[in-house]
């Protein structure tokens, strides 16, 4: 599979992470070509940290891993949807999802 098609518009691509069991949106992170390749290779999510400028394996230190079940590219090949089996919290705050700050 040629992963380069997802990175024609830039080095990073948004990745929406969703719980495969209930459809809950857990988080949004960014991937580069290397993190997408590592995700496909290992079966667990890897992302590119924009703040630390390095690869990170979700849950490597916390144990809150994301086992990949399915990955979809959108119609423009510029966003990914990753369906996972989530262990523990997805958010670094300890919450299940990163989307807990209701605006309206």
Coordinates of N, CA and C in Angstrom, one line a residue, residues 15-29 66 80-84 86 89-91 95-101:
X15 N -6.0 12.5 12.4 CA -6.5 11.1 12.6 C -7.5 11.2 13.7
X16 N -8.8 10.9 13.4 CA -9.9 10.8 14.3 C -9.9 9.4 14.9
X17 N -9.9 9.3 16.2 CA -9.9 7.9 16.8 C -11.2 7.7 17.4
X18 N -11.8 6.6 17.1 CA -13.2 6.3 17.5 C -13.3 4.9 18.1
X19 N -14.1 4.8 19.2 CA -14.3 3.5 19.8 C -15.1 2.6 18.9
X20 N -14.5 1.4 18.6 CA -15.2 0.5 17.6 C -16.5 0.0 18.2
X21 N -16.6 -0.2 19.5 CA -17.8 -0.8 20.1 C -19.0 0.1 20.1
X22 N -18.8 1.4 20.5 CA -19.9 2.3 20.6 C -19.9 3.5 19.8
X23 N -18.9 3.7 18.9 CA -18.8 4.8 18.0 C -18.4 6.2 18.7
X24 N -18.1 6.2 20.0 CA -17.7 7.4 20.6 C -16.4 7.9 20.0
X25 N -16.3 9.2 19.8 CA -15.1 9.8 19.3 C -14.2 10.0 20.5
X26 N -13.0 9.4 20.5 CA -12.1 9.5 21.6 C -11.1 10.6 21.6
X27 N -10.6 10.9 20.4 CA -9.5 11.9 20.3 C -9.2 12.2 18.9
X28 N -8.5 13.3 18.7 CA -8.0 13.6 17.4 C -6.5 13.9 17.6
X29 N -5.7 13.3 16.7 CA -4.2 13.4 16.8 C -3.7 13.5 15.3
X66 N -4.4 1.7 22.4 CA -5.5 1.6 21.4 C -5.1 0.6 20.4
X80 N -7.9 10.6 8.4 CA -8.0 9.2 8.7 C -9.1 9.1 9.8
X81 N -9.8 8.0 9.8 CA -10.7 7.5 10.8 C -10.1 6.2 11.3
X82 N -9.7 6.1 12.6 CA -9.1 4.9 13.1 C -10.1 4.4 14.2
X83 N -10.6 3.2 14.0 CA -11.5 2.5 14.9 C -10.7 1.6 15.8
X84 N -10.8 1.8 17.1 CA -9.9 1.1 18.0 C -10.7 0.4 19.1
X86 N -10.3 0.6 22.9 CA -9.6 1.4 23.8 C -9.4 0.7 25.2
X89 N -8.4 5.2 29.6 CA -8.7 6.6 29.1 C -8.0 6.9 27.8
X90 N -8.6 7.6 26.9 CA -8.0 8.0 25.7 C -7.3 9.4 25.9
X91 N -7.8 10.2 26.8 CA -7.3 11.5 27.0 C -6.2 11.6 28.1
X95 N -9.6 11.3 31.3 CA -11.0 11.1 30.9 C -11.0 10.1 29.8
X96 N -12.1 9.5 29.6 CA -12.3 8.4 28.5 C -12.1 9.0 27.2
X97 N -12.6 10.2 26.9 CA -12.5 10.9 25.6 C -11.9 12.3 25.8
X98 N -11.3 12.8 24.8 CA -10.8 14.2 24.9 C -11.9 15.2 24.7
X99 N -13.1 14.8 24.3 CA -14.2 15.7 24.0 C -15.2 15.7 25.2
X100 N -14.8 16.4 26.2 CA -15.7 16.5 27.4 C -16.0 18.0 27.8
X101 N -15.5 19.0 27.1 CA -15.8 20.4 27.3 C -16.9 20.8 26.5

